[in-house]
Amino acid sequence: MQSDAYTIEMETSAQVTAALQGPLLCVRVGGRWDMEAPWPPDAQNALRQAADPRVAQLEVTSEALGPWDSSLLVFLVQLLKTAHARKLMVRTELPDGLERLLRLAFAVPAKEGAGKTTQRPGLLAELGGRALGLPPKVRDFLDCVGRANMRAQDMLTAMYECGVLALPIISLTSLLFGLILAFVGAVQLTQFGAQIYVAGLVGIGMLRVMGAIMVGVVMSGRVGAAYAALIGTMQVNEEVDALSALGISPVDFLVLPRVLALTLMIPLLTIYADLMGVLGGFVVGTLMLNLNSMEYANATVQMVPFKHVLIGLVYGTVFGVIVALAGCYQGLRCGRSAQAVGRATTTAVVHAIVGIIVATSIITVICNVLQV
């Protein structure tokens, strides 16, 4: 007889009873809950009654509850979420295992940005939110940089990766940009028979600012993105957490060598890019404009003061800091998914290029004010 009773209980379908007693809503669950079976009709009624403004308290109990799976847990979570959203007083009397699962379900808050929404704030609200969120980001950025120590071997490796390995792409882009500058200048200067001034145009343009900008933009896409992707992937694989657990500062081990290496190498790459750009102008001047090679070289030396070289080095140094910090910062603040790595890489490149443009504007204004 006991076996027959147990079989009957096992076969009883899921049951939900919702009774409203004044401001108290009593919900009882029972029967067998199975993912393959639909919820009982009274389940939706219980959820609707929990949202009733007359309800101030919720009591959830079990009665003749048979085997259950996650379908019962999903129902109870939805019911309690409705109650918590309305700030109802909640009391539960459920089996211990179910109580523990419910506590676990509400113990972990939802991750920010995990839920999608189609409603977007207005332009002023979005600008205001970004402005208010800027100071914490600045403090977080300064804390990320901080004071750090590093190994010399790490810095040498980073210098090789961001310097020597970047020479081919820097050579190509700078040479072509020098060609472009020469062609653009020649369009107007040849009308007045002043082709020789192409040497000064290319020399000043490349040495003063364009060489550094070209190097900065190329290194943003090549090195800044690589830094963000590398450190971001380590963040996803919890390698950064492992370093912290071993007592090794991630800033010391990952950030500082790369920042210093790129800060030192971009000025050197800028000088190399300047030479390649001048070479590009030399090719156009001698082969396309029929200028004498010695004449072009002498014109370049006479028309381009040495101060433009120094100003270009200032640009390059600032760009190196911007590119390295943008890549490393976005990598360290990367999320824990493959999508977050891609987002961090894209953000690092965008921030680096925007930073280069803003820094160029500021330094240019300062140079004009100082008349240098």
Short mmCIF file of C-alpha atoms in Angstrom, two decimals:
data_model
loop_
_atom_site.label_atom_id
_atom_site.label_comp_id
_atom_site.label_asym_id
_atom_site.label_seq_id
_atom_site.Cartn_x
_atom_site.Cartn_y
_atom_site.Cartn_z
CA MET A 1 0.00 0.00 0.00
CA GLN A 2 2.81 2.42 0.79
CA SER A 3 4.38 1.70 -2.62
CA ASP A 4 1.06 2.42 -4.38
CA ALA A 5 0.66 5.69 -2.47
CA TYR A 6 4.15 6.76 -3.44
CA THR A 7 3.44 5.97 -7.09
CA ILE A 8 0.27 8.07 -6.97
CA GLU A 9 2.21 10.97 -5.44
CA MET A 10 4.90 10.70 -8.10
CA GLU A 11 2.31 10.86 -10.85
CA THR A 12 0.47 13.89 -9.41
CA SER A 13 0.93 16.87 -11.74
CA ALA A 14 2.31 20.20 -10.57
CA GLN A 15 -0.06 22.24 -8.46
CA VAL A 16 -0.14 25.90 -7.46
CA THR A 17 -2.74 27.37 -5.12
CA ALA A 18 -2.96 31.15 -4.59
CA ALA A 19 -5.28 32.51 -1.91
CA LEU A 20 -5.64 36.20 -1.06
CA GLN A 21 -6.35 36.82 2.62
CA GLY A 22 -6.60 40.57 2.97
CA PRO A 23 -3.13 42.01 2.31
CA LEU A 24 -1.57 38.51 2.57
CA LEU A 25 -1.12 36.34 -0.52
CA CYS A 26 -0.63 32.67 0.32
CA VAL A 27 0.94 30.58 -2.45
CA ARG A 28 1.26 26.81 -2.06
CA VAL A 29 3.14 24.55 -4.46
CA GLY A 30 2.86 20.79 -4.68
CA GLY A 31 2.83 17.81 -6.96
CA ARG A 32 5.44 16.72 -9.45
CA TRP A 33 7.30 19.48 -11.33
CA ASP A 34 8.86 18.49 -14.64
CA MET A 35 10.55 20.69 -17.29
CA GLU A 36 8.77 18.75 -20.04
CA ALA A 37 5.34 19.54 -18.58
CA PRO A 38 3.76 23.03 -18.71
CA TRP A 39 3.13 25.04 -15.57
CA PRO A 40 -0.28 24.58 -13.98
CA PRO A 41 -2.83 27.28 -14.95
CA ASP A 42 -2.86 28.74 -11.44
CA ALA A 43 0.89 29.56 -11.71
CA GLN A 44 0.24 32.57 -13.95
CA ASN A 45 -2.65 33.57 -11.67
CA ALA A 46 -0.26 33.56 -8.69
CA LEU A 47 2.21 35.79 -10.56
CA ARG A 48 -0.59 38.22 -11.45
CA GLN A 49 -1.85 38.35 -7.87
CA ALA A 50 1.68 39.06 -6.60
CA ALA A 51 1.62 42.22 -8.69
CA ASP A 52 -1.77 43.27 -7.27
CA PRO A 53 -1.46 46.63 -5.41
CA ARG A 54 -3.63 45.26 -2.57
CA VAL A 55 -1.00 42.65 -1.68
CA ALA A 56 1.50 43.71 0.99
CA GLN A 57 2.79 40.32 2.17
CA LEU A 58 3.67 37.05 0.45
CA GLU A 59 3.81 33.60 1.99
CA VAL A 60 5.15 30.67 -0.04
CA THR A 61 4.77 27.15 1.31
CA SER A 62 4.81 23.59 -0.05
CA GLU A 63 2.14 20.94 0.36
CA ALA A 64 2.48 17.34 -0.86
CA LEU A 65 5.46 18.38 -2.96
CA GLY A 66 6.79 15.51 -5.02
CA PRO A 67 9.92 15.35 -7.18
CA TRP A 68 10.83 18.71 -8.69
CA ASP A 69 13.40 20.13 -11.08
CA SER A 70 14.40 23.58 -12.29
CA SER A 71 10.88 24.37 -13.55
CA LEU A 72 9.74 24.86 -9.95
CA LEU A 73 12.81 26.97 -9.23
CA VAL A 74 12.10 29.19 -12.25
CA PHE A 75 8.51 29.74 -11.11
CA LEU A 76 9.54 30.62 -7.55
CA VAL A 77 12.30 32.97 -8.74
CA GLN A 78 9.82 34.87 -10.92
CA LEU A 79 7.34 35.03 -8.05
CA LEU A 80 9.92 36.33 -5.58
CA LYS A 81 11.33 38.81 -8.12
CA THR A 82 7.86 40.31 -8.45
CA ALA A 83 7.58 40.49 -4.67
CA HIS A 84 11.01 42.06 -4.25
CA ALA A 85 10.29 44.61 -6.97
CA ARG A 86 7.19 45.71 -5.01
CA LYS A 87 9.10 45.46 -1.70
CA LEU A 88 6.66 42.99 -0.19
CA MET A 89 7.26 41.19 3.08
CA VAL A 90 8.14 37.61 2.07
CA ARG A 91 8.07 34.43 4.15
CA THR A 92 8.90 31.00 2.74
CA GLU A 93 8.49 27.49 4.15
CA LEU A 94 10.03 25.18 1.56
CA PRO A 95 12.32 22.12 1.57
CA ASP A 96 15.88 22.88 2.60
CA GLY A 97 17.37 22.19 -0.86
CA LEU A 98 14.88 24.53 -2.54
CA GLU A 99 15.50 27.24 0.08
CA ARG A 100 19.27 27.07 -0.53
CA LEU A 101 18.83 27.35 -4.30
CA LEU A 102 16.58 30.38 -3.90
CA ARG A 103 19.09 32.08 -1.62
CA LEU A 104 21.83 31.36 -4.15
CA ALA A 105 19.70 32.72 -7.01
CA PHE A 106 19.26 36.06 -5.25
CA ALA A 107 22.73 36.20 -3.69
CA VAL A 108 24.54 37.00 -6.98
CA PRO A 109 23.47 40.35 -8.49
CA ALA A 110 22.97 40.62 -12.23
CA LYS A 111 26.03 41.89 -14.10
CA GLU A 112 25.88 45.42 -15.36
CA GLY A 113 25.01 45.51 -19.03
CA ALA A 114 23.98 41.83 -19.09
CA GLY A 115 20.38 42.69 -19.93
CA LYS A 116 19.56 44.39 -23.19
CA THR A 117 17.19 47.33 -23.37
CA THR A 118 15.78 49.20 -26.31
CA GLN A 119 15.23 52.43 -24.39
CA ARG A 120 18.08 54.91 -24.77
CA PRO A 121 18.53 58.07 -22.72
CA GLY A 122 18.30 61.46 -24.37
CA LEU A 123 21.34 63.33 -25.63
CA LEU A 124 21.58 65.66 -22.62
CA ALA A 125 21.09 62.80 -20.17
CA GLU A 126 23.78 60.73 -21.88
CA LEU A 127 26.23 63.66 -21.95
CA GLY A 128 25.52 64.38 -18.29
CA GLY A 129 26.02 60.74 -17.35
CA ARG A 130 29.33 60.58 -19.17
CA ALA A 131 30.49 63.83 -17.55
CA LEU A 132 29.58 62.57 -14.07
CA GLY A 133 31.29 59.25 -14.77
CA LEU A 134 34.56 60.88 -15.89
CA PRO A 135 36.14 61.60 -12.44
CA PRO A 136 35.91 57.96 -11.26
CA LYS A 137 37.44 56.80 -14.55
CA VAL A 138 40.29 59.31 -14.17
CA ARG A 139 40.99 58.09 -10.63
CA ASP A 140 40.86 54.48 -11.83
CA PHE A 141 43.27 55.32 -14.66
CA LEU A 142 45.76 57.02 -12.30
CA ASP A 143 45.49 54.09 -9.90
CA CYS A 144 46.20 51.74 -12.81
CA VAL A 145 49.40 53.64 -13.67
CA GLY A 146 50.51 54.16 -10.06
CA ARG A 147 54.05 53.46 -8.89
CA ALA A 148 55.60 50.30 -10.23
CA ASN A 149 58.80 48.35 -10.65
CA MET A 150 59.72 46.04 -13.49
CA ARG A 151 62.31 43.66 -14.88
CA ALA A 152 64.78 44.99 -17.44
CA GLN A 153 64.36 41.87 -19.59
CA ASP A 154 60.65 42.57 -19.98
CA MET A 155 61.36 46.09 -21.18
CA LEU A 156 63.97 44.94 -23.72
CA THR A 157 61.55 42.37 -25.10
CA ALA A 158 58.83 44.99 -25.39
CA MET A 159 61.23 47.41 -27.12
CA TYR A 160 62.09 44.77 -29.71
CA GLU A 161 58.44 43.95 -30.35
CA CYS A 162 57.24 47.52 -30.72
CA GLY A 163 60.39 48.91 -32.35
CA VAL A 164 62.34 46.54 -34.55
CA LEU A 165 59.32 44.53 -35.69
CA ALA A 166 57.50 47.75 -36.66
CA LEU A 167 60.19 48.97 -39.08
CA PRO A 168 58.69 47.41 -42.25
CA ILE A 169 55.24 48.98 -41.85
CA ILE A 170 56.72 52.31 -40.75
CA SER A 171 59.02 52.31 -43.78
CA LEU A 172 56.17 51.70 -46.21
CA THR A 173 53.67 54.17 -44.75
CA SER A 174 56.21 56.98 -44.25
CA LEU A 175 57.71 56.61 -47.71
CA LEU A 176 54.28 56.72 -49.33
CA PHE A 177 53.22 59.67 -47.21
CA GLY A 178 56.33 61.57 -48.28
CA LEU A 179 55.39 60.82 -51.89
CA ILE A 180 51.86 62.12 -51.25
CA LEU A 181 53.10 65.35 -49.66
CA ALA A 182 55.46 65.95 -52.57
CA PHE A 183 52.76 65.35 -55.17
CA VAL A 184 50.27 67.62 -53.36
CA GLY A 185 52.84 70.42 -53.11
CA ALA A 186 53.93 70.00 -56.69
CA VAL A 187 50.37 70.56 -57.96
CA GLN A 188 50.55 74.23 -56.97
CA LEU A 189 54.28 74.95 -56.93
CA THR A 190 54.90 73.82 -60.52
CA GLN A 191 52.47 76.49 -61.73
CA PHE A 192 54.92 79.14 -60.51
CA GLY A 193 58.11 77.29 -61.42
CA ALA A 194 58.91 76.81 -57.73
CA GLN A 195 59.36 73.04 -57.71
CA ILE A 196 62.40 73.37 -55.47
CA TYR A 197 60.17 74.38 -52.57
CA VAL A 198 58.75 70.87 -52.55
CA ALA A 199 61.88 69.96 -50.56
CA GLY A 200 61.00 72.43 -47.82
CA LEU A 201 57.32 71.43 -47.81
CA VAL A 202 58.08 67.74 -47.40
CA GLY A 203 60.91 68.31 -44.92
CA ILE A 204 58.99 70.62 -42.60
CA GLY A 205 55.76 68.64 -42.88
CA MET A 206 57.38 65.30 -42.07
CA LEU A 207 59.91 66.40 -39.46
CA ARG A 208 57.66 68.76 -37.54
CA VAL A 209 54.44 66.78 -37.14
CA MET A 210 53.35 64.40 -39.90
CA GLY A 211 56.07 61.83 -39.31
CA ALA A 212 55.14 61.56 -35.64
CA ILE A 213 51.42 61.41 -36.43
CA MET A 214 51.91 58.64 -38.97
CA VAL A 215 53.96 56.62 -36.49
CA GLY A 216 51.39 57.23 -33.74
CA VAL A 217 48.45 56.13 -35.86
CA VAL A 218 50.26 53.04 -37.16
CA MET A 219 51.40 52.06 -33.67
CA SER A 220 47.88 52.57 -32.33
CA GLY A 221 46.59 49.90 -34.68
CA ARG A 222 49.60 47.64 -34.44
CA VAL A 223 50.85 47.88 -30.86
CA GLY A 224 48.05 49.55 -28.89
CA ALA A 225 45.53 46.99 -30.13
CA ALA A 226 48.01 44.16 -29.47
CA TYR A 227 48.53 45.33 -25.88
CA ALA A 228 44.78 45.51 -25.25
CA ALA A 229 44.16 42.09 -26.82
CA LEU A 230 47.06 40.41 -24.99
CA ILE A 231 46.27 41.74 -21.53
CA GLY A 232 42.53 41.35 -22.14
CA THR A 233 42.98 37.69 -23.04
CA MET A 234 45.05 37.21 -19.90
CA GLN A 235 42.21 38.81 -17.97
CA VAL A 236 39.70 36.38 -19.49
CA ASN A 237 41.95 33.40 -18.72
CA GLU A 238 42.40 34.70 -15.15
CA GLU A 239 46.15 34.97 -15.64
CA VAL A 240 46.09 38.52 -14.27
CA ASP A 241 44.34 37.22 -11.13
CA ALA A 242 46.98 34.50 -10.88
CA LEU A 243 49.74 37.13 -10.93
CA SER A 244 48.02 39.02 -8.13
CA ALA A 245 47.59 35.80 -6.15
CA LEU A 246 51.33 35.14 -6.48
CA GLY A 247 52.11 38.61 -5.14
CA ILE A 248 53.19 39.99 -8.54
CA SER A 249 51.71 43.35 -9.44
CA PRO A 250 50.07 43.24 -12.91
CA VAL A 251 51.10 46.87 -13.42
CA ASP A 252 54.74 46.03 -12.71
CA PHE A 253 54.74 42.93 -14.90
CA LEU A 254 52.47 43.93 -17.78
CA VAL A 255 51.99 47.70 -17.99
CA LEU A 256 55.18 49.51 -17.05
CA PRO A 257 57.59 47.68 -19.43
CA ARG A 258 55.29 48.30 -22.37
CA VAL A 259 54.65 51.94 -21.53
CA LEU A 260 58.35 52.75 -21.18
CA ALA A 261 59.32 50.69 -24.23
CA LEU A 262 56.80 52.42 -26.49
CA THR A 263 57.63 55.84 -25.03
CA LEU A 264 61.30 55.32 -25.91
CA MET A 265 60.81 53.64 -29.28
CA ILE A 266 58.23 55.94 -30.90
CA PRO A 267 60.62 58.96 -30.93
CA LEU A 268 63.25 56.76 -32.60
CA LEU A 269 60.67 55.46 -35.05
CA THR A 270 59.63 59.07 -35.67
CA ILE A 271 63.17 59.98 -36.76
CA TYR A 272 63.22 56.94 -39.02
CA ALA A 273 59.80 57.87 -40.44
CA ASP A 274 61.04 61.42 -41.08
CA LEU A 275 63.97 60.08 -43.11
CA MET A 276 61.70 57.78 -45.11
CA GLY A 277 59.26 60.63 -45.76
CA VAL A 278 62.06 62.91 -46.94
CA LEU A 279 63.26 60.06 -49.15
CA GLY A 280 59.78 59.82 -50.65
CA GLY A 281 59.84 63.52 -51.43
CA PHE A 282 63.34 63.13 -52.87
CA VAL A 283 62.09 60.43 -55.26
CA VAL A 284 59.28 62.66 -56.51
CA GLY A 285 61.54 65.72 -56.76
CA THR A 286 64.30 64.03 -58.74
CA LEU A 287 62.30 61.63 -60.89
CA MET A 288 59.03 63.48 -61.44
CA LEU A 289 59.98 67.16 -61.12
CA ASN A 290 63.40 66.82 -62.80
CA LEU A 291 65.28 68.43 -59.90
CA ASN A 292 68.98 67.81 -59.36
CA SER A 293 69.60 65.42 -56.46
CA MET A 294 72.24 67.65 -54.82
CA GLU A 295 70.04 70.68 -55.34
CA TYR A 296 67.13 68.93 -53.63
CA ALA A 297 69.32 67.82 -50.70
CA ASN A 298 70.78 71.32 -50.20
CA ALA A 299 67.30 72.87 -50.35
CA THR A 300 66.08 70.47 -47.69
CA VAL A 301 68.95 71.34 -45.34
CA GLN A 302 68.53 75.09 -45.88
CA MET A 303 64.73 75.23 -45.60
CA VAL A 304 64.27 72.88 -42.62
CA PRO A 305 65.68 74.21 -39.31
CA PHE A 306 66.75 71.69 -36.69
CA LYS A 307 64.05 72.89 -34.28
CA HIS A 308 61.46 70.99 -36.34
CA VAL A 309 63.27 67.75 -35.52
CA LEU A 310 63.03 68.50 -31.79
CA ILE A 311 59.36 69.43 -32.04
CA GLY A 312 58.69 66.16 -33.87
CA LEU A 313 60.41 64.25 -31.07
CA VAL A 314 58.15 65.95 -28.52
CA TYR A 315 55.11 64.86 -30.53
CA GLY A 316 56.44 61.31 -30.77
CA THR A 317 57.15 61.01 -27.05
CA VAL A 318 53.65 62.17 -26.12
CA PHE A 319 52.10 59.83 -28.68
CA GLY A 320 54.05 56.89 -27.28
CA VAL A 321 52.67 57.47 -23.80
CA ILE A 322 49.12 57.85 -25.11
CA VAL A 323 49.18 54.70 -27.25
CA ALA A 324 50.77 52.52 -24.57
CA LEU A 325 48.51 53.68 -21.74
CA ALA A 326 45.36 53.35 -23.86
CA GLY A 327 46.21 49.76 -24.83
CA CYS A 328 47.29 48.60 -21.37
CA TYR A 329 44.45 50.34 -19.54
CA GLN A 330 41.74 48.85 -21.75
CA GLY A 331 43.36 45.43 -21.44
CA LEU A 332 43.39 45.53 -17.63
CA ARG A 333 39.80 46.77 -17.52
CA CYS A 334 38.61 44.14 -19.99
CA GLY A 335 35.62 41.96 -19.15
CA ARG A 336 35.57 38.18 -18.84
CA SER A 337 34.38 37.19 -22.30
CA ALA A 338 35.68 36.98 -25.86
CA GLN A 339 33.34 39.81 -26.83
CA ALA A 340 34.86 41.98 -24.11
CA VAL A 341 38.35 41.41 -25.57
CA GLY A 342 37.22 42.61 -28.97
CA ARG A 343 35.51 45.63 -27.43
CA ALA A 344 38.61 46.49 -25.39
CA THR A 345 40.83 46.24 -28.48
CA THR A 346 38.58 48.51 -30.52
CA THR A 347 38.24 51.00 -27.67
CA ALA A 348 42.02 51.11 -27.18
CA VAL A 349 42.61 52.01 -30.84
CA VAL A 350 39.86 54.63 -30.88
CA HIS A 351 41.04 56.24 -27.64
CA ALA A 352 44.65 56.24 -28.81
CA ILE A 353 43.84 57.93 -32.12
CA VAL A 354 41.55 60.49 -30.50
CA GLY A 355 44.24 61.15 -27.90
CA ILE A 356 46.81 61.66 -30.65
CA ILE A 357 44.56 64.19 -32.39
CA VAL A 358 43.85 66.09 -29.17
CA ALA A 359 47.53 66.08 -28.15
CA THR A 360 48.52 67.31 -31.62
CA SER A 361 46.11 70.21 -31.33
CA ILE A 362 47.35 71.19 -27.88
CA ILE A 363 51.05 70.96 -28.75
CA THR A 364 50.49 72.87 -32.00
CA VAL A 365 48.76 75.70 -30.15
CA ILE A 366 51.54 75.80 -27.55
CA CYS A 367 54.20 75.95 -30.27
CA ASN A 368 52.37 78.78 -32.02
CA VAL A 369 52.04 80.72 -28.76
CA LEU A 370 55.75 80.20 -28.04
CA GLN A 371 56.53 81.00 -31.69
CA VAL A 372 58.64 77.91 -32.23
#
